[in-house]
Tab-separated table of C-alpha atoms and ligand atoms in Angstrom:
chain	number	residue	atom	x	y	z
A	1458	MET	CA	0.052	-0.050	0.035
A	1459	ILE	CA	1.296	3.384	-1.050
A	1460	CYS	CA	0.585	6.399	1.126
A	1461	LEU	CA	1.084	10.015	0.140
A	1462	GLY	CA	1.732	11.967	3.483
A	1463	ILE	CA	1.372	15.681	4.072
A	1464	GLU	CA	2.734	17.763	6.948
A	1465	SER	CA	2.185	21.478	7.331
A	1466	SER	CA	1.631	21.979	11.122
A	1467	CYS	CA	4.501	24.529	11.565
A	1468	ASP	CA	7.242	25.751	9.501
A	1469	GLU	CA	8.097	22.753	7.303
A	1470	THR	CA	6.030	22.089	4.107
A	1471	SER	CA	6.660	18.360	3.628
A	1472	VAL	CA	5.251	15.545	1.445
A	1473	ALA	CA	6.414	11.933	1.396
A	1474	ILE	CA	5.648	8.714	-0.250
A	1475	VAL	CA	5.906	5.705	1.992
A	1476	LYS	CA	5.155	2.094	1.206
A	1477	ASN	CA	3.523	-0.091	3.790
A	1478	GLY	CA	4.273	2.336	6.713
A	1479	ARG	CA	8.073	1.410	6.681
A	1480	GLU	CA	9.661	2.009	3.409
A	1481	VAL	CA	10.261	5.661	2.417
A	1482	LEU	CA	10.183	6.161	-1.380
A	1483	SER	CA	10.573	9.984	-1.012
A	1484	ASN	CA	10.400	12.610	1.690
A	1485	ILE	CA	10.616	16.123	0.603
A	1486	VAL	CA	10.963	18.870	3.289
A	1487	SER	CA	10.721	22.450	2.192
A	1488	THR	CA	11.833	24.415	5.251
A	1489	GLN	CA	10.799	27.968	5.914
A	1490	ILE	CA	13.392	28.320	8.725
A	1491	PRO	CA	15.472	31.172	6.819
A	1492	ILE	CA	12.280	33.203	6.440
A	1493	HIS	CA	11.283	33.004	10.192
A	1494	LYS	CA	14.777	33.387	11.363
A	1495	LYS	CA	14.612	37.190	10.759
A	1496	PHE	CA	11.731	37.407	13.137
A	1497	GLY	CA	13.336	35.238	15.916
A	1498	GLY	CA	10.566	32.539	15.676
A	1499	VAL	CA	7.664	31.337	13.457
A	1500	VAL	CA	5.211	34.031	12.251
A	1501	PRO	CA	1.973	32.007	11.799
A	1502	GLU	CA	0.576	34.221	9.095
A	1503	ILE	CA	3.694	34.017	6.950
A	1504	ALA	CA	3.940	30.114	7.635
A	1505	SER	CA	0.436	29.742	6.304
A	1506	ARG	CA	1.047	31.634	3.115
A	1507	LYS	CA	4.343	29.872	2.417
A	1508	HIS	CA	2.578	26.570	2.836
A	1509	LEU	CA	0.100	27.636	0.328
A	1510	THR	CA	2.691	28.621	-2.370
A	1511	ASN	CA	4.958	25.569	-1.575
A	1512	ILE	CA	2.490	22.711	-1.345
A	1513	SER	CA	1.867	21.814	-5.068
A	1514	PHE	CA	5.488	22.023	-5.860
A	1515	VAL	CA	6.497	19.816	-3.013
A	1516	VAL	CA	3.815	17.240	-3.916
A	1517	LYS	CA	5.149	17.089	-7.500
A	1518	GLU	CA	8.756	16.687	-6.244
A	1519	ALA	CA	7.755	13.816	-3.875
A	1520	LEU	CA	5.994	12.006	-6.668
A	1521	ASP	CA	8.890	12.596	-9.231
A	1522	LYS	CA	11.515	11.445	-6.530
A	1523	ALA	CA	9.520	8.226	-5.849
A	1524	ASN	CA	8.953	7.786	-9.711
A	1525	LEU	CA	5.267	7.592	-9.175
A	1526	ASP	CA	2.102	9.139	-10.468
A	1527	PHE	CA	-1.083	10.256	-8.608
A	1528	LYS	CA	-2.691	6.960	-9.877
A	1529	ASP	CA	-0.263	5.023	-7.891
A	1530	ILE	CA	-1.264	6.439	-4.565
A	1531	ASP	CA	-3.652	4.224	-2.439
A	1532	TYR	CA	-4.485	6.648	0.338
A	1533	ILE	CA	-3.548	10.064	1.827
A	1534	GLY	CA	-2.279	10.719	5.296
A	1535	VAL	CA	-2.225	14.154	6.587
A	1536	THR	CA	-1.498	15.994	9.869
A	1537	TYR	CA	-4.699	17.626	11.071
A	1538	GLY	CA	-3.433	18.637	14.487
A	1539	PRO	CA	-2.053	19.858	16.762
A	1540	GLY	CA	-0.244	22.809	15.313
A	1541	LEU	CA	-0.608	26.444	13.995
A	1542	ILE	CA	-4.263	26.549	12.601
A	1543	GLY	CA	-3.589	28.506	9.414
A	1544	ALA	CA	-0.597	26.204	8.756
A	1545	LEU	CA	-2.619	22.969	9.263
A	1546	LEU	CA	-5.601	24.141	7.079
A	1547	VAL	CA	-3.337	24.383	4.124
A	1548	GLY	CA	-2.326	20.674	4.376
A	1549	VAL	CA	-5.777	19.559	5.288
A	1550	ALA	CA	-7.607	21.430	2.511
A	1551	TYR	CA	-5.123	20.123	-0.092
A	1552	ALA	CA	-5.357	16.636	1.209
A	1553	LYS	CA	-9.225	16.764	1.139
A	1554	SER	CA	-9.346	18.045	-2.369
A	1555	LEU	CA	-6.754	15.443	-3.570
A	1556	ALA	CA	-8.544	12.549	-1.897
A	1557	TYR	CA	-11.689	13.659	-3.593
A	1558	ALA	CA	-10.293	14.029	-6.931
A	1559	LEU	CA	-8.396	10.737	-6.768
A	1560	ASN	CA	-11.396	8.899	-5.045
A	1561	ILE	CA	-9.066	7.368	-2.480
A	1562	PRO	CA	-9.369	7.262	1.309
A	1563	ILE	CA	-7.996	10.004	3.680
A	1564	VAL	CA	-6.330	9.372	6.955
A	1565	PRO	CA	-6.196	12.427	9.287
A	1566	THR	CA	-3.294	11.758	11.659
A	1567	HIS	CA	-1.916	13.297	14.844
A	1568	HIS	CA	1.279	15.066	14.573
A	1569	ILE	CA	2.789	13.278	17.733
A	1570	GLU	CA	1.826	9.902	16.388
A	1571	GLY	CA	3.999	10.776	13.416
A	1572	HIS	CA	6.926	11.653	15.654
A	1573	ILE	CA	6.669	8.337	17.368
A	1574	ALA	CA	6.323	6.503	14.005
A	1575	ALA	CA	9.605	8.073	12.803
A	1576	ASN	CA	10.886	5.168	14.791
A	1577	TYR	CA	9.203	2.638	12.538
A	1578	LEU	CA	11.032	4.173	9.558
A	1579	THR	CA	14.253	3.760	11.515
A	1580	TYR	CA	13.843	0.209	12.888
A	1581	GLU	CA	12.340	-2.244	10.674
A	1582	SER	CA	11.338	-4.753	13.548
A	1583	LEU	CA	10.023	-2.192	16.052
A	1584	ARG	CA	6.514	-2.953	17.256
A	1585	PRO	CA	4.371	-1.664	20.263
A	1586	PRO	CA	4.010	-1.943	23.118
A	1587	PHE	CA	6.610	0.526	24.383
A	1588	MET	CA	7.040	3.760	26.258
A	1589	SER	CA	7.672	6.794	24.161
A	1590	LEU	CA	9.429	9.933	25.509
A	1591	VAL	CA	8.075	12.569	23.252
A	1592	VAL	CA	10.101	15.827	23.199
A	1593	SER	CA	9.276	18.590	20.787
A	1594	GLY	CA	8.616	22.255	20.370
A	1595	GLY	CA	4.967	21.818	21.526
A	1596	HIS	CA	5.171	18.714	23.589
A	1597	THR	CA	6.943	16.911	26.475
A	1598	HIS	CA	4.986	13.751	27.177
A	1599	LEU	CA	5.576	10.258	28.288
A	1600	ILE	CA	3.135	8.085	26.306
A	1601	TYR	CA	2.580	4.507	26.759
A	1602	VAL	CA	2.021	3.116	23.206
A	1603	LYS	CA	-0.136	0.046	23.795
A	1604	ASP	CA	-0.700	-0.688	20.022
A	1605	TYR	CA	-0.155	1.156	16.866
A	1606	ALA	CA	-3.261	3.351	17.283
A	1607	GLU	CA	-3.566	3.154	21.232
A	1608	PHE	CA	-2.008	5.770	23.318
A	1609	GLU	CA	-2.056	6.314	27.000
A	1610	ILE	CA	-0.622	9.583	28.535
A	1611	ILE	CA	1.623	8.649	31.548
A	1612	GLY	CA	2.914	12.190	32.091
A	1613	LYS	CA	3.282	15.559	30.526
A	1614	THR	CA	4.546	19.020	31.044
A	1615	ARG	CA	2.561	21.315	33.210
A	1616	ASP	CA	3.819	24.365	31.553
A	1617	ASP	CA	6.502	24.851	28.685
A	1618	ALA	CA	7.590	22.087	26.346
A	1619	VAL	CA	11.141	21.213	26.452
A	1620	GLY	CA	11.824	22.477	22.832
A	1621	GLU	CA	10.157	25.654	23.711
A	1622	ALA	CA	12.473	26.103	26.747
A	1623	PHE	CA	15.506	25.469	24.503
A	1624	ASP	CA	14.157	28.109	22.084
A	1625	LYS	CA	13.615	30.745	24.785
A	1626	VAL	CA	16.942	30.095	26.346
A	1627	ALA	CA	18.559	30.549	22.989
A	1628	ARG	CA	16.900	34.013	22.582
A	1629	VAL	CA	18.248	34.981	26.071
A	1630	LEU	CA	21.805	34.016	24.993
A	1631	GLY	CA	21.495	35.870	21.640
A	1632	LEU	CA	21.201	32.776	19.440
A	1633	PRO	CA	18.987	32.507	16.366
A	1634	TYR	CA	15.869	30.472	15.746
A	1635	PRO	CA	15.403	27.458	16.087
A	1636	GLY	CA	17.310	27.585	19.282
A	1637	GLY	CA	17.722	24.004	20.310
A	1638	PRO	CA	20.732	23.096	18.029
A	1639	GLU	CA	22.306	26.496	18.680
A	1640	VAL	CA	22.192	26.085	22.387
A	1641	SER	CA	23.484	22.575	22.159
A	1642	LYS	CA	26.358	23.712	19.896
A	1643	LEU	CA	27.264	26.543	22.372
A	1644	ALA	CA	27.077	24.138	25.235
A	1645	ARG	CA	29.909	21.783	23.799
A	1646	ASP	CA	32.346	24.436	24.848
A	1647	GLY	CA	30.871	24.980	28.253
A	1648	GLU	CA	30.996	23.319	31.686
A	1649	PHE	CA	28.152	22.419	33.999
A	1650	THR	CA	28.785	25.189	36.548
A	1651	TYR	CA	25.417	27.033	37.135
A	1652	LYS	CA	23.145	25.245	39.512
A	1653	LEU	CA	19.691	25.261	37.967
A	1654	PRO	CA	16.225	24.202	39.462
A	1655	LYS	CA	14.974	20.712	38.637
A	1656	THR	CA	11.454	19.751	39.175
A	1657	LYS	CA	10.020	16.309	40.355
A	1658	PHE	CA	6.408	15.694	41.049
A	1659	ASP	CA	4.566	12.632	42.693
A	1660	ASN	CA	3.383	11.583	39.162
A	1661	TYR	CA	5.384	11.604	35.947
A	1662	ASP	CA	4.767	15.203	34.854
A	1663	PHE	CA	7.395	17.623	33.831
A	1664	SER	CA	7.937	21.277	34.231
A	1665	PHE	CA	10.314	23.604	32.396
A	1666	SER	CA	9.164	27.273	33.218
A	1667	GLY	CA	11.226	27.282	36.533
A	1668	ILE	CA	14.528	26.622	34.758
A	1669	LYS	CA	13.699	28.929	31.926
A	1670	THR	CA	13.136	31.831	34.414
A	1671	ALA	CA	16.209	30.902	36.347
A	1672	VAL	CA	18.354	31.195	33.078
A	1673	ILE	CA	16.725	34.488	32.353
A	1674	ASN	CA	17.429	35.713	35.831
A	1675	ILE	CA	21.183	34.635	35.681
A	1676	ALA	CA	21.602	36.346	32.251
A	1677	HIS	CA	20.193	39.553	33.393
A	1678	LYS	CA	22.111	39.534	36.750
A	1679	GLU	CA	25.477	38.605	35.302
A	1680	LYS	CA	25.326	40.784	32.152
A	1681	GLU	CA	28.775	40.944	30.587
A	1682	ASN	CA	30.303	38.596	33.154
A	1683	LEU	CA	27.890	35.934	31.947
A	1684	ARG	CA	29.645	32.611	30.882
A	1685	ARG	CA	27.242	31.802	28.031
A	1686	GLU	CA	28.805	28.535	27.193
A	1687	ASP	CA	28.503	27.328	30.781
A	1688	LEU	CA	24.944	28.549	30.967
A	1689	ALA	CA	23.966	26.753	27.830
A	1690	CYS	CA	25.771	23.545	29.141
A	1691	SER	CA	24.143	23.727	32.590
A	1692	PHE	CA	20.622	24.186	31.032
A	1693	GLU	CA	21.173	21.311	28.560
A	1694	GLN	CA	22.508	18.977	31.386
A	1695	THR	CA	19.753	19.832	33.716
A	1696	VAL	CA	16.723	19.416	31.404
A	1697	THR	CA	18.098	16.206	29.878
A	1698	ASP	CA	18.662	14.751	33.314
A	1699	GLU	CA	15.040	15.611	34.190
A	1700	LEU	CA	13.676	13.921	30.967
A	1701	VAL	CA	15.736	10.807	31.424
A	1702	ASP	CA	15.309	10.309	35.210
A	1703	ASN	CA	11.438	10.691	34.946
A	1704	CYS	CA	11.262	8.426	32.094
A	1705	MET	CA	13.314	5.752	33.949
A	1706	ARG	CA	11.206	6.264	37.022
A	1707	ALA	CA	8.048	5.561	35.134
A	1708	MET	CA	9.431	2.686	33.278
A	1709	LYS	CA	10.521	0.938	36.475
A	1710	ASP	CA	7.219	1.675	38.292
A	1711	LEU	CA	5.133	0.507	35.399
A	1712	LYS	CA	7.313	-2.300	34.531
A	1713	ILE	CA	8.014	-1.243	30.929
A	1714	ASN	CA	11.438	-2.157	29.483
A	1715	LYS	CA	11.405	-0.625	25.935
A	1716	VAL	CA	11.603	3.045	25.363
A	1717	VAL	CA	11.244	5.123	22.034
A	1718	LEU	CA	12.469	8.662	21.726
A	1719	ALA	CA	10.390	10.926	19.589
A	1720	GLY	CA	9.987	14.795	18.511
A	1721	GLY	CA	12.363	17.414	17.389
A	1722	VAL	CA	14.502	17.500	20.579
A	1723	SER	CA	15.263	13.847	19.933
A	1724	ALA	CA	18.017	15.282	17.633
A	1725	ASN	CA	19.805	16.471	20.862
A	1726	LEU	CA	22.893	14.303	21.188
A	1727	VAL	CA	23.278	14.715	24.913
A	1728	LEU	CA	19.789	13.418	25.455
A	1729	ARG	CA	20.310	10.570	23.073
A	1730	ASP	CA	23.619	9.640	24.837
A	1731	LYS	CA	22.064	9.760	28.348
A	1732	LEU	CA	18.866	7.849	27.365
A	1733	GLN	CA	21.092	5.138	25.797
A	1734	LYS	CA	23.378	4.945	28.913
A	1735	ALA	CA	20.450	4.902	31.348
A	1736	THR	CA	18.662	2.166	29.429
A	1737	LYS	CA	21.834	0.122	29.106
A	1738	GLU	CA	22.402	0.273	32.746
A	1739	ARG	CA	19.044	-1.109	33.478
A	1740	ASN	CA	18.919	-3.684	30.509
A	1741	TYR	CA	16.196	-1.884	28.811
A	1742	GLU	CA	15.744	-1.478	24.971
A	1743	CYS	CA	16.250	1.852	23.582
A	1744	TYR	CA	15.222	3.271	20.152
A	1745	LEU	CA	16.515	6.615	18.778
A	1746	PRO	CA	14.965	7.857	15.620
A	1747	ASP	CA	17.318	8.524	12.650
A	1748	LEU	CA	18.405	12.140	12.801
A	1749	LYS	CA	16.693	12.892	9.361
A	1750	TYR	CA	13.369	11.855	10.859
A	1751	CYS	CA	13.585	13.725	14.254
A	1752	THR	CA	12.263	17.136	13.149
A	1753	ASP	CA	9.046	17.716	11.138
A	1754	ASN	CA	8.743	15.614	8.016
A	1755	ALA	CA	5.980	13.876	6.178
A	1756	ALA	CA	7.463	10.438	6.015
A	1757	MET	CA	6.675	10.013	9.697
A	1758	ILE	CA	3.112	11.170	9.011
A	1759	ALA	CA	2.642	8.690	6.270
A	1760	SER	CA	3.972	5.853	8.467
A	1761	ALA	CA	1.541	6.798	11.308
A	1762	ALA	CA	-1.327	7.144	8.738
A	1763	HIS	CA	-0.520	3.693	7.613
A	1764	TYR	CA	-1.177	2.156	10.884
A	1765	ASN	CA	-4.306	4.309	11.374
A	1766	TYR	CA	-5.396	3.062	8.016
A	1767	ILE	CA	-4.853	-0.601	9.082
A	1768	CYS	CA	-6.772	0.103	12.337
A	1769	GLY	CA	-9.791	1.273	10.329
A	1770	LYS	CA	-9.395	5.036	10.859
A	1771	SER	CA	-9.464	6.050	7.234
A	1772	PHE	CA	-12.603	7.146	5.419
A	1773	ASP	CA	-14.080	8.514	2.029
A	1774	ILE	CA	-13.847	12.202	2.216
A	1775	LYS	CA	-17.250	12.363	0.409
A	1776	ASP	CA	-18.667	10.840	3.682
A	1777	LYS	CA	-17.025	13.593	5.992
A	1778	LEU	CA	-16.730	16.750	3.823
A	1779	ASP	CA	-16.489	18.856	7.001
A	1780	LEU	CA	-13.152	17.356	8.105
A	1781	ASN	CA	-11.350	20.134	9.706
A	1782	ALA	CA	-7.944	20.935	11.392
A	1783	VAL	CA	-7.771	20.981	15.226
A	1784	ALA	CA	-5.052	23.335	16.538
A	1785	ASN	CA	-4.998	21.717	20.082
A	1786	LEU	CA	-5.677	18.135	19.151
A	1787	LYS	CA	-5.069	15.682	22.043
A	1788	ILE	CA	-3.558	12.354	22.005
A	1789	GLY	CA	-4.749	9.459	23.939
A	1790	GLU	CA	-7.301	11.339	25.814
B	1112	KG4	O1	9.191	18.249	16.513
B	1112	KG4	P1	9.644	19.667	15.998
B	1112	KG4	O2	10.363	19.680	14.615
B	1112	KG4	O3	8.328	20.605	15.877
B	1112	KG4	C1	7.318	20.510	16.782
B	1112	KG4	O4	6.541	19.464	16.631
B	1112	KG4	O5	7.320	21.181	17.727
B	1112	KG4	O6	10.528	20.268	17.088
B	1112	KG4	C2	11.121	21.481	17.033
B	1112	KG4	C3	11.924	21.760	18.318
B	1112	KG4	C4	12.453	23.144	18.491
B	1112	KG4	O7	12.000	23.740	19.738
B	1112	KG4	C5	13.819	23.051	18.282
B	1112	KG4	O8	14.664	23.937	18.846
B	1112	KG4	C6	14.062	21.694	18.940
B	1112	KG4	O9	12.938	20.895	18.563
B	1112	KG4	N1	15.387	20.970	18.530
B	1112	KG4	C7	16.444	20.677	19.444
B	1112	KG4	C8	17.399	20.177	18.537
B	1112	KG4	N2	16.970	19.993	17.313
B	1112	KG4	C9	15.655	20.680	17.234
B	1112	KG4	N3	16.524	20.934	20.716
B	1112	KG4	C10	17.627	20.614	21.306
B	1112	KG4	N4	18.659	20.072	20.572
B	1112	KG4	C11	18.684	19.850	19.214
B	1112	KG4	N5	19.690	19.295	18.682
B	1113	ZN	ZN1	6.935	18.102	15.253
């Protein structure tokens, strides 16, 4: 079965062709980062307009690269939430029209299910159940993936997502958008010398607003005496410790011995390294997505859509013409 996947929830217009949920025939990502960089973050209105001007070309490029035609596509997978509403609407409207015109099923897919599925593209033999540590610009969740289309939230951030915290810390340190990779690069030259607050709750929730405020306060207090590399390093070390510690505690308590990392922040090398070490010490299985599938892309959406399709979540768009995008779509609730 051949899926054409569409992702437009934030600042990447992406279209992919994926066979049977695992084999990527093409994955085109047209990034808008250089445009938004000037503004220090994503400008939603500009993102929507850029998706609209890009999408037809990205679809054509994905088909050409896969050496396929529209008639070879069996169904369409599309991110319908969560994300920037104007950005999502472009992908959803395009997918609805294409599914109608080609008379093939549509599979609206949750963006985070896509991030988790990035691991199915990386590991041929990976199957649920497993724990997933989801770390992105909008999410920090511990999700128990019971089956391909069955998700239970074990814990989540009570305020900022970890990627959001990276981006805000980058701004304070005068680094460009997107901040995560920049903070990480700066941290390589630093030492863990600043003591920053770590949170721990009775359940498995996270919180990153305290550390973000602490970083801002240190930066304002120390001004020109600030050791930027050390602050970046201390921040990265503290948040990655918090993520891994919480995840290990949940896995131990719930007797789950397999973990899958997902979301844009899974590209962070310190986090990958710590998760690998912690799981090795405990004899747990650890899965890290291929770096090319960590940040937003449509191949991961097509993979997740495939499993939703198999689980009966596809439909004929003519039966549901009012399909809409949902900016704050929840997972597993
Ligand atoms: O998953 P993603 O591409 O978009 C959302 O669904 O939110 O994640 C983007 C987030 C941004 O906050 C970005 O700064 C962060 O992932 N990120 C990183 C790294 N690469 C991307 N954070 C830390 N270290 C990285 N290497
Ligand atoms: Zn994402």
